[in-house]
Short mmCIF file of C-alpha atoms in Angstrom, two decimals:
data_model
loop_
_atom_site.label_atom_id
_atom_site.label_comp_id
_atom_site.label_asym_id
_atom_site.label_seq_id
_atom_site.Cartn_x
_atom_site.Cartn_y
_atom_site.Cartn_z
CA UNK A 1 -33.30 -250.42 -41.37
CA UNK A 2 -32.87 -249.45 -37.98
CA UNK A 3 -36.05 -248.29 -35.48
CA UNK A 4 -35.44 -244.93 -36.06
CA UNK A 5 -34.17 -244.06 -39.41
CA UNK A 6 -37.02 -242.86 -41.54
CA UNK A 7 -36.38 -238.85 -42.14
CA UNK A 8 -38.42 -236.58 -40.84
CA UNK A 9 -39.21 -232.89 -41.75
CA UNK A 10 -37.40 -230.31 -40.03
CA UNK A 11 -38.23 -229.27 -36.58
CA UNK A 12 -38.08 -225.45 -37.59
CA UNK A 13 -41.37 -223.89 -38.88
CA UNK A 14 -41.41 -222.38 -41.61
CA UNK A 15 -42.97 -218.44 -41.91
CA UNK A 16 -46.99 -218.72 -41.69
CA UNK A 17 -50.16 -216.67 -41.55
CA UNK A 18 -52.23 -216.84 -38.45
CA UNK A 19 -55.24 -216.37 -37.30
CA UNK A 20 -57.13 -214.67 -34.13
CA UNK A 21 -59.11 -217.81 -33.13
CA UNK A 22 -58.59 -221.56 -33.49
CA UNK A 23 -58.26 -223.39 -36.83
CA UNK A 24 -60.28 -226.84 -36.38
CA UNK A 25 -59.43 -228.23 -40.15
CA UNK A 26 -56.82 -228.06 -42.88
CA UNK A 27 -57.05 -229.50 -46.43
CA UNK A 28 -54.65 -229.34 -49.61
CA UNK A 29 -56.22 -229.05 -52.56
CA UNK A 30 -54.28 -227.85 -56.77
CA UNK A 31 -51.45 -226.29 -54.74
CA UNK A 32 -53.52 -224.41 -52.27
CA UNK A 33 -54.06 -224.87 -48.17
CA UNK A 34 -57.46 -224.38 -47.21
CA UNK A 35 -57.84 -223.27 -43.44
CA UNK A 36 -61.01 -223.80 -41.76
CA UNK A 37 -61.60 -222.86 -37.99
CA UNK A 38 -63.65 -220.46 -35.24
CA UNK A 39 -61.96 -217.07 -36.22
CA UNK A 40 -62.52 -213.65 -38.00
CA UNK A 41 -59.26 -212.07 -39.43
CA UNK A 42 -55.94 -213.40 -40.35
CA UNK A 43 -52.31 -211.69 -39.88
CA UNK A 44 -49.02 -212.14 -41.76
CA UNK A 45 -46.27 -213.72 -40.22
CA UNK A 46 -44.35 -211.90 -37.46
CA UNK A 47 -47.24 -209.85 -36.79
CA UNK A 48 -49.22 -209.62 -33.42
CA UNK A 49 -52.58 -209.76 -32.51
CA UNK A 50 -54.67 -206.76 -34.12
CA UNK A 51 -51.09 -205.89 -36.63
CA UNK A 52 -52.01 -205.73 -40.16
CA UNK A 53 -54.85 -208.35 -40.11
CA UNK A 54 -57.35 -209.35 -42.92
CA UNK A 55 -60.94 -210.40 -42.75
CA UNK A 56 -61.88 -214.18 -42.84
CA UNK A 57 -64.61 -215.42 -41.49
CA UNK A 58 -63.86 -218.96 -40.46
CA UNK A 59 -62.25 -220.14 -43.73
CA UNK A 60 -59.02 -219.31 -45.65
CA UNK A 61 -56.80 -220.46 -48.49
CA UNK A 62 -53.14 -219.70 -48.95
CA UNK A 63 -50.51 -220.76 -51.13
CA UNK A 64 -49.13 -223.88 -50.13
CA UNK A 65 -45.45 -223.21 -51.14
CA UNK A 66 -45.07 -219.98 -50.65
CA UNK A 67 -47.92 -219.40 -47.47
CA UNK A 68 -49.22 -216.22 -49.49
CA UNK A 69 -52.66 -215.51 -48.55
CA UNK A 70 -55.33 -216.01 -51.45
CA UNK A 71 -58.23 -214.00 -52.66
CA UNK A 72 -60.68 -217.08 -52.14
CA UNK A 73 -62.60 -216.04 -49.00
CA UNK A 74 -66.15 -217.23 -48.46
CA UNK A 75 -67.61 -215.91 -45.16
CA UNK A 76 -69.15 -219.08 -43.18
CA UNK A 77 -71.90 -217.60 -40.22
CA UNK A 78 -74.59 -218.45 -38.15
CA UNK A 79 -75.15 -221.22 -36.15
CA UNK A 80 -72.24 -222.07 -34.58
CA UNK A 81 -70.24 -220.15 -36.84
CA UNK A 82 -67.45 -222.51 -37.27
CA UNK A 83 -65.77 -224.49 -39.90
CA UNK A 84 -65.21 -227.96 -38.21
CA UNK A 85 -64.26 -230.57 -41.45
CA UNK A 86 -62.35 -229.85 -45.29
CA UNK A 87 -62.11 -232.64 -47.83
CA UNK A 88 -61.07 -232.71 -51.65
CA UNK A 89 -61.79 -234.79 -54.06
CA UNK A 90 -59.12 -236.67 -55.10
CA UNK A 91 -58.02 -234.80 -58.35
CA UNK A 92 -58.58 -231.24 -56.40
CA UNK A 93 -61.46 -229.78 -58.38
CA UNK A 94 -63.49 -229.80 -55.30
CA UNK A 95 -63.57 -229.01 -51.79
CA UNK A 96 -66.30 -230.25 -49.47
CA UNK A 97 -67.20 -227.98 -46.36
CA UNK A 98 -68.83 -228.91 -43.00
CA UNK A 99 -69.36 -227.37 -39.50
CA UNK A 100 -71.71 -225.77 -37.61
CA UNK A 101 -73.04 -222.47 -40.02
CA UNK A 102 -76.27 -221.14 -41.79
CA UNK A 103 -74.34 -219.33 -44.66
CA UNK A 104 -71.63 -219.39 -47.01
CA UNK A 105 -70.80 -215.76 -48.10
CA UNK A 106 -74.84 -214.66 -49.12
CA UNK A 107 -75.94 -218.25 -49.81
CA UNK A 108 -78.20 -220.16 -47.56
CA UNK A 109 -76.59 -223.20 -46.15
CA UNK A 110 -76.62 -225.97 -43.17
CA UNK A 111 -73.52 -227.25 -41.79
CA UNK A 112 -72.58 -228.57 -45.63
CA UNK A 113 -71.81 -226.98 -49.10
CA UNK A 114 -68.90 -227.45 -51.32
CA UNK A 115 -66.80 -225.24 -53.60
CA UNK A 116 -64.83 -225.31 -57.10
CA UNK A 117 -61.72 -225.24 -56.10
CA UNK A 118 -60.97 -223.18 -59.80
CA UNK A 119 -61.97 -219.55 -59.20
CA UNK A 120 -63.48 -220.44 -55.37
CA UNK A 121 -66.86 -220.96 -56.52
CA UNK A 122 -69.90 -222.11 -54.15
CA UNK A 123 -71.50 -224.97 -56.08
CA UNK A 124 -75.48 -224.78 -56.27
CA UNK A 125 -75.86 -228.55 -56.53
CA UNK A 126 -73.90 -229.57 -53.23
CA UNK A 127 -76.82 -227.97 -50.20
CA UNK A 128 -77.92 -230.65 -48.20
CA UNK A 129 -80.00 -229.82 -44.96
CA UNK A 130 -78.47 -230.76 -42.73
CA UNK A 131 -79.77 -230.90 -39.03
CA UNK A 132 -76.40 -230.31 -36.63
CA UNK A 133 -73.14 -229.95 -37.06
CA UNK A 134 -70.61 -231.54 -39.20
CA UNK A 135 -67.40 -232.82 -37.68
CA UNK A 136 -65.95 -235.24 -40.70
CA UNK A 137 -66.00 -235.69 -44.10
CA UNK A 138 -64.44 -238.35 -46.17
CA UNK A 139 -64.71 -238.62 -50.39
CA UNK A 140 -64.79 -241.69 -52.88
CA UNK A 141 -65.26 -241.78 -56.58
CA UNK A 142 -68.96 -242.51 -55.89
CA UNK A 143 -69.76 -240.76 -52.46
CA UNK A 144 -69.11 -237.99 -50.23
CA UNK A 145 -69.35 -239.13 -46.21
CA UNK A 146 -70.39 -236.71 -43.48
CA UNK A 147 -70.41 -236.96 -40.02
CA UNK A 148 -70.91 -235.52 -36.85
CA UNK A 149 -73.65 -234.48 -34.53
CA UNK A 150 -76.84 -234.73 -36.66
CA UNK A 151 -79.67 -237.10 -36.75
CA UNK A 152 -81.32 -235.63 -39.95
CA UNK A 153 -80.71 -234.74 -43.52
CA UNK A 154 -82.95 -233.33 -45.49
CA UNK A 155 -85.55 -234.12 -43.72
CA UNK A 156 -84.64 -238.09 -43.31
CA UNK A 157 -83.20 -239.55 -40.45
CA UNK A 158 -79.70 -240.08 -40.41
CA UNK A 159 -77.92 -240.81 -37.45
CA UNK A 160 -74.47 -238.83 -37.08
CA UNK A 161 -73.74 -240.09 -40.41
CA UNK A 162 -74.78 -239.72 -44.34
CA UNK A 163 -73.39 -240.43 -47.47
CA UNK A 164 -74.14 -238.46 -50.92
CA UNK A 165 -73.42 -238.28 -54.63
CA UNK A 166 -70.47 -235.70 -54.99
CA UNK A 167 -73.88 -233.38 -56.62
CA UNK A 168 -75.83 -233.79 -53.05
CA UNK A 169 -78.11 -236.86 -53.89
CA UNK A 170 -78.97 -238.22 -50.30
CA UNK A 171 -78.06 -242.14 -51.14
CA UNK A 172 -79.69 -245.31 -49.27
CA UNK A 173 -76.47 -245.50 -47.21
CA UNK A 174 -77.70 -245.53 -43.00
CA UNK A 175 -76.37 -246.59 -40.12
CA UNK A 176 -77.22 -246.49 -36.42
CA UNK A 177 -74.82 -243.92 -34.46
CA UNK A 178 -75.72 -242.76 -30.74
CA UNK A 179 -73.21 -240.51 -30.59
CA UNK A 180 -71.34 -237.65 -32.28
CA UNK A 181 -68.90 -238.81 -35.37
CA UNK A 182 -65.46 -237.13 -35.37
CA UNK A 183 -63.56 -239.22 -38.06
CA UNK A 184 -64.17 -240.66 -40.74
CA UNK A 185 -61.92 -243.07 -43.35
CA UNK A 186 -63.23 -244.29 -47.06
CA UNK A 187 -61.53 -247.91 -47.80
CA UNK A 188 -63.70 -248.69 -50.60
CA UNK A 189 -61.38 -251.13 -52.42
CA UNK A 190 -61.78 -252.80 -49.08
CA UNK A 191 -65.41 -252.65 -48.29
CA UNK A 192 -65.21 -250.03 -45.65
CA UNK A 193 -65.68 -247.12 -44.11
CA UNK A 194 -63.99 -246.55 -41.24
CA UNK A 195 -65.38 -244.06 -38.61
CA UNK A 196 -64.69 -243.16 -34.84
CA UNK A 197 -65.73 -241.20 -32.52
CA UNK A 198 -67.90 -240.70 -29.50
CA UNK A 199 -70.31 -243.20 -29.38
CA UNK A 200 -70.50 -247.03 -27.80
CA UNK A 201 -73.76 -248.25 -29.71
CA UNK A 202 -73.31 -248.68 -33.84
CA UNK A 203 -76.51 -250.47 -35.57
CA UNK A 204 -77.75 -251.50 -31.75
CA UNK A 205 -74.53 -253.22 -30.96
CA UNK A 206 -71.32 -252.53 -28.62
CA UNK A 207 -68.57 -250.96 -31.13
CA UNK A 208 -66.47 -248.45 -28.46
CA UNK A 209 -65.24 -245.45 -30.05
CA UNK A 210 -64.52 -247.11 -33.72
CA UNK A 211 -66.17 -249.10 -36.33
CA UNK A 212 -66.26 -250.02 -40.24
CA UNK A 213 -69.13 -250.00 -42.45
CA UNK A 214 -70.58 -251.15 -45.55
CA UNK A 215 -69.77 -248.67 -48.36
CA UNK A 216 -73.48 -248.41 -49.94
CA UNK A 217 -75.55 -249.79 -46.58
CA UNK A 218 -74.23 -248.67 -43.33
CA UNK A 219 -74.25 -252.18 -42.24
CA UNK A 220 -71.37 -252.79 -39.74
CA UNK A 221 -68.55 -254.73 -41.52
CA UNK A 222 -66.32 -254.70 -38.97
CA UNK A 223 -65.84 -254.77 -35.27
CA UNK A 224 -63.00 -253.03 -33.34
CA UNK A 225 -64.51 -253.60 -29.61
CA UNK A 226 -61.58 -253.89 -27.55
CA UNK A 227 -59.04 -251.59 -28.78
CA UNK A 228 -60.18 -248.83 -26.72
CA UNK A 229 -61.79 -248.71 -23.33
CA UNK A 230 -65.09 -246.89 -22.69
CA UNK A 231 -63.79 -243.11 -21.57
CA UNK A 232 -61.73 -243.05 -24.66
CA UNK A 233 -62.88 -241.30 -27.84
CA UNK A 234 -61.49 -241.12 -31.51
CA UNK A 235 -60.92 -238.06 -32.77
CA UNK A 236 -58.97 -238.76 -36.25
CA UNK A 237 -58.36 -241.37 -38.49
CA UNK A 238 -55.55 -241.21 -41.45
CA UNK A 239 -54.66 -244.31 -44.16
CA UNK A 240 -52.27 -245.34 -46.18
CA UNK A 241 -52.59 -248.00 -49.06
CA UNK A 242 -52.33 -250.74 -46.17
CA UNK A 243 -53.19 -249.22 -42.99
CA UNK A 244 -55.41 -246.97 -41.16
CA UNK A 245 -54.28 -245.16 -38.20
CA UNK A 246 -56.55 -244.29 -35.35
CA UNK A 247 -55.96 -240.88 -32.64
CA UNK A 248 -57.42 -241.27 -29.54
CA UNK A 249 -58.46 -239.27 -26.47
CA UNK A 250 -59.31 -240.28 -23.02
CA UNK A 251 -60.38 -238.44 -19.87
CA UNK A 252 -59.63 -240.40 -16.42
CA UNK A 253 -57.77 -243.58 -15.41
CA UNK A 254 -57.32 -246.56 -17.42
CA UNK A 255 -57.67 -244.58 -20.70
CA UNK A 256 -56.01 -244.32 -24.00
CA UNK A 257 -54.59 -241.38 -25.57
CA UNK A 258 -52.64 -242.43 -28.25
CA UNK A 259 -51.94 -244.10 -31.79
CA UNK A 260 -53.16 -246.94 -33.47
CA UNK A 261 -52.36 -248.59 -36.75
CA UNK A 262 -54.32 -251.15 -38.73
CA UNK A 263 -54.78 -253.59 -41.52
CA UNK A 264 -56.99 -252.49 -44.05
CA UNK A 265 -57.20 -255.58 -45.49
CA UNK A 266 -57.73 -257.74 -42.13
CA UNK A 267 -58.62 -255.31 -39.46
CA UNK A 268 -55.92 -256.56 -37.35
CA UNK A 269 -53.99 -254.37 -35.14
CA UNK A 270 -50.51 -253.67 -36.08
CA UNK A 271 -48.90 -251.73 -33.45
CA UNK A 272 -50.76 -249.46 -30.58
CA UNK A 273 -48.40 -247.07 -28.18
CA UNK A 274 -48.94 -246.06 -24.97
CA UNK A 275 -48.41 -242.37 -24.73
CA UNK A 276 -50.64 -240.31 -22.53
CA UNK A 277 -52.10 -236.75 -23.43
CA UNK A 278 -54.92 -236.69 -25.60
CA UNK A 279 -54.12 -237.20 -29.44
CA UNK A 280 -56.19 -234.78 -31.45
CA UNK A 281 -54.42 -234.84 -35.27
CA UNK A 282 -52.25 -237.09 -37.65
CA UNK A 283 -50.91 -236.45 -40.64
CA UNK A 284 -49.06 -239.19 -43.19
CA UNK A 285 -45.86 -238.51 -45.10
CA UNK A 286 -42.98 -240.99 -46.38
CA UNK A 287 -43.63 -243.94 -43.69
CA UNK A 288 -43.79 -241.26 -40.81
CA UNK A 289 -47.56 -240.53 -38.71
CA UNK A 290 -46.80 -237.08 -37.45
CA UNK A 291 -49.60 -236.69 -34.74
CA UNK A 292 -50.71 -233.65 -32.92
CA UNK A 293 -51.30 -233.98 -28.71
CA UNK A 294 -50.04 -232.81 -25.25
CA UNK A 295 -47.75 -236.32 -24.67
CA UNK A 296 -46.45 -236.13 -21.46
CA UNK A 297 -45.52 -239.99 -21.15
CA UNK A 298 -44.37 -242.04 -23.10
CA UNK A 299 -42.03 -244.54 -21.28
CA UNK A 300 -43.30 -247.43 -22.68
CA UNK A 301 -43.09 -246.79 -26.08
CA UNK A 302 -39.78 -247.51 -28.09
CA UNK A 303 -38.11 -244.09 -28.50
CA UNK A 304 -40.50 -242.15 -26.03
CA UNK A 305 -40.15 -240.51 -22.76
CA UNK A 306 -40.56 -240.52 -19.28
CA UNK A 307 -43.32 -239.07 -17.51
CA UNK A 308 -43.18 -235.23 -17.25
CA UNK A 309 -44.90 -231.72 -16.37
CA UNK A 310 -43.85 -229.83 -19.88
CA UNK A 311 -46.48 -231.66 -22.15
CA UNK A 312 -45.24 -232.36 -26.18
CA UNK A 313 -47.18 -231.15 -28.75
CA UNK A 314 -46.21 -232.64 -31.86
CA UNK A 315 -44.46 -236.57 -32.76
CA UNK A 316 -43.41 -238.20 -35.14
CA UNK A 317 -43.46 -242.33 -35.50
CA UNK A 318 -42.43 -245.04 -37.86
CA UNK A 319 -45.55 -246.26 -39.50
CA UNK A 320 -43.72 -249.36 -39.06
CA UNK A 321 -43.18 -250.12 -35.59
CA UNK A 322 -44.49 -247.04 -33.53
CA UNK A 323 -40.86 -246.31 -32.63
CA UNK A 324 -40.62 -242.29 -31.89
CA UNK A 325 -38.36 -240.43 -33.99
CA UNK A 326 -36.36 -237.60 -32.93
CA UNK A 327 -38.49 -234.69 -34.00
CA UNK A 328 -39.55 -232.71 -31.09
CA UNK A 329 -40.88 -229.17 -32.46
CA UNK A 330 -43.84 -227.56 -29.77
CA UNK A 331 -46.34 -225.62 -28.96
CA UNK A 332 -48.08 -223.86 -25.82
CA UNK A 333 -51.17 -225.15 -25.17
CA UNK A 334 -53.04 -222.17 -26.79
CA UNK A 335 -56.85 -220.66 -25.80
CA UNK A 336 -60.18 -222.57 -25.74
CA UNK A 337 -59.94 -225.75 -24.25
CA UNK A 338 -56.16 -225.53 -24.48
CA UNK A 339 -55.09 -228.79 -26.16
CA UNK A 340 -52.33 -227.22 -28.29
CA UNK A 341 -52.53 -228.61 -31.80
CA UNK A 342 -55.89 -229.38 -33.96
CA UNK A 343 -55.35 -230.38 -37.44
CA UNK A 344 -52.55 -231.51 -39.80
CA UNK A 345 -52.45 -231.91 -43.73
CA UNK A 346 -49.48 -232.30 -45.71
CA UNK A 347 -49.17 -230.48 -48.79
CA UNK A 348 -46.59 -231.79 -51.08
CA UNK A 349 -43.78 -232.04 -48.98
CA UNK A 350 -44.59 -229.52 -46.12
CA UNK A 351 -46.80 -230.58 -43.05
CA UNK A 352 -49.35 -227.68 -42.31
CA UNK A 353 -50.94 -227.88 -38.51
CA UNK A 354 -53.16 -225.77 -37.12
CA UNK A 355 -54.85 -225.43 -33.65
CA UNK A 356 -55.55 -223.69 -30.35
CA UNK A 357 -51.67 -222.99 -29.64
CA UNK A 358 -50.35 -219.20 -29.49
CA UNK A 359 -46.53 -220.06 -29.90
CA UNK A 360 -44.62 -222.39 -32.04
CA UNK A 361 -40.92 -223.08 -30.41
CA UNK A 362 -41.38 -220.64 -27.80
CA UNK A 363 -41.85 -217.80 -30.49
CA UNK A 364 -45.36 -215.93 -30.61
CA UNK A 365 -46.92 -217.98 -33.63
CA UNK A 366 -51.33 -218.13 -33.27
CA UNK A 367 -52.90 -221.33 -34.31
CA UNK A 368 -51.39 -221.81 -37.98
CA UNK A 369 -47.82 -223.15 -38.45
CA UNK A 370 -45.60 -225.60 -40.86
CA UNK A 371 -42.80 -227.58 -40.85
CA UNK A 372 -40.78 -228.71 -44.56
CA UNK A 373 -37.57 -230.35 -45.16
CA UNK A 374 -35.38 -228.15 -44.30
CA UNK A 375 -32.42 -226.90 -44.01
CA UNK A 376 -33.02 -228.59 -40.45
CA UNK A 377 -30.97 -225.88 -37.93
CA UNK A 378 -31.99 -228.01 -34.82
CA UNK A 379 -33.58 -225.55 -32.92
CA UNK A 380 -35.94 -227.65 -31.03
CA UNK A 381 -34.81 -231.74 -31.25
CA UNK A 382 -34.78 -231.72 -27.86
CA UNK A 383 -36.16 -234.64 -26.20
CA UNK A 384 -39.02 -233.44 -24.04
CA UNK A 385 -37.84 -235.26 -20.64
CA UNK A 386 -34.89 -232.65 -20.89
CA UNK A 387 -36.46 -229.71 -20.98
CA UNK A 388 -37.19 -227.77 -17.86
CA UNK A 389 -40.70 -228.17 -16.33
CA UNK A 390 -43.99 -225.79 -16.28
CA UNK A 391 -46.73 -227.50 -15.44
CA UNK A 392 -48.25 -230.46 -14.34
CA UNK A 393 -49.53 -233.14 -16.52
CA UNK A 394 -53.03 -233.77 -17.54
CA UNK A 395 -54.77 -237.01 -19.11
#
């Protein structure tokens, strides 16, 4: 097989709801998206800001063939009011909820509750206390992960991470974190959990950015220490039934800002690129990572791109060999902190991201758009190094 012949989806989005704020999360779940994020209405497609819009407070579910908008709309406020982390179960029947809120629709909650995903039901069982927010959430057949900014749980210490039974038993699991979780990867079958993000101590010892630990302890299993330098942070982590792949931002010189990918089994590295701009999303589907990111060089990675001022928003890479493909769709770089693209989930075959960004190709699109497979018109394959320039780049 040649470097660059896996198929991608098209580069042409497909028609999607948006929303007036930024969507921080995205999970598939029984044939429905669920959309979590720091907003209060949604709009159909086509529409502009304050045209035709529907209340939802920081969560929404649509269709995920069709994009419809569904009745299932639990209001999540308070705190921080936002949504920050959506996981399923992995036959659907439940959706696990984290972020930064004090209630879900008239329930009592903090930062955690979980839903039945038949008839959008808040589950009584699932209410931990949780002391901060909740940035990641991963699900086994035995345990539910969370992570994020926290350092208690119902009243125990817990350390930016926790594990429970899927009913909301706090289990023994415990580990060390000094800094805020972002990601977080179950690899039971391999005796690990894989988690990233902010910190550089893990159970008193160096770990930078990423780590693996022990299922039911928290004990560190394994060590990742020089894949990423100190100013760079993880912000997701996808696997397959081999590998794990690891997003990463950075913030000054000598940093990395792109992919990684893994052996499950031995923890080796496989392949790591060297784009810059900030990688903030990946998404798996039929050997391709599609990644979400404002890549503005990529010259030393097969398939890539000079540097340049127009930043890239969305790639897609051979799980293989890290070997771009040509799939070039974009966005702007959006409101908040402006870093285009948040989240990505596929759904069957169609790749749902979601983000800061107020335009998808050029075209007025806000912070909810998808891609499937096709017809592919080729609006935007263009290779980013020949497209006019707007702006300069940014690490």
């Amino acid at each position: 097989m040649a470097d660059s012949d896996e198929k991608t989806l098209t580069a042409d989005p497909l028609a999607t709801w948006q929303t007036d704020g930024i969507v921080w999360s995205i999970e598939y779940a029984r044939g429905v998206v669920y959309v979590g994020g720091t907003f209060n209405k949604v709009r159909p497609p086509g529409a502009k800001p304050g045209q035709r819009e529907v209340a939802r407070k920081n969560f929404a579910a649509f269709d995920a063939v069709t994009g419809k908008l569904l009745s299932c709309a639990h209001r999540f406020t308070g705190a921080g009011n936002t949504v920050r982390a959506l996981k399923a179960t992995a036959d659907g029947k439940m959706l696990y909820v984290g972020g930064s809120f004090a209630n879900a629709g008239k329930a009592r909650a903090a930062n955690a509750v979980a839903l039945n995903t038949a008839g959008c039901s808040l589950r009584k069982d699932f209410r931990p206390k949780i002391s901060s927010a909740v940035r990641a959430i991963d699900v086994t057949k035995s345990a539910v992960y969370l992570g994020g900014d926290f350092t208690a749980v119902n009243g125990r210490e817990r350390e930016r991470i926790a594990a429970f039974t899927r009913r909301g038993a706090l289990l023994p699991f415990k580990a060390e974190i000094e800094a805020p979780v972002r990601a977080i990867s179950a690899a039971p079958e391999y005796g690990k959990i894989i988690v990233g993000g902010d910190f550089q101590l893990v159970n008193e010892d160096l770990e930078a950015s990423l780590v693996a630990l022990h299922p039911r302890t928290g004990k560190t299993v394994a060590q990742y220490t020089d894949w990423l330098p100190a100013r760079s942070v993880v912000k997701a982590l996808v696997r397959d039934k081999t590998k794990f792949y690891v997003a990463a931002e950075g913030n000054g010189t000598g940093i990395f800002d792109g992919r990684i990918a893994a052996s499950l089994r031995t923890g080796k590295l496989v392949w790591r690129d060297t784009c810059l701009g900030a990688t903030q999303a990946l998404a798996l589907h039929n050997g391709v990572l599609y990644s979400g990111s404002h890549a503005h060089n990529c010259r030393d990675t097969p398939g890539g791109f000079p540097e340049h001022q127009n930043r890239q928003h969305f790639l897609a890479q051979s799980t293989r060999n890290r070997h771009i493909l040509h799939w070039f769709p974009d966005t702007n770089e959006g409101i908040g902190e402006q870093n285009g693209p948040r989240a990505m989930a596929m759904a069957g075959g169609i790749l749902w991201a979601g983000g800061e960004f107020t335009t998808v190709n050029n075209r007025p699109q806000q912070s909810l758009t998808r891609f499937g497979a096709g017809p592919d018109r080729g609006l935007r394959r263009t290779r980013p190094s020949s497209r006019p320039r707007s702006r300069a780049p940014v690490g």
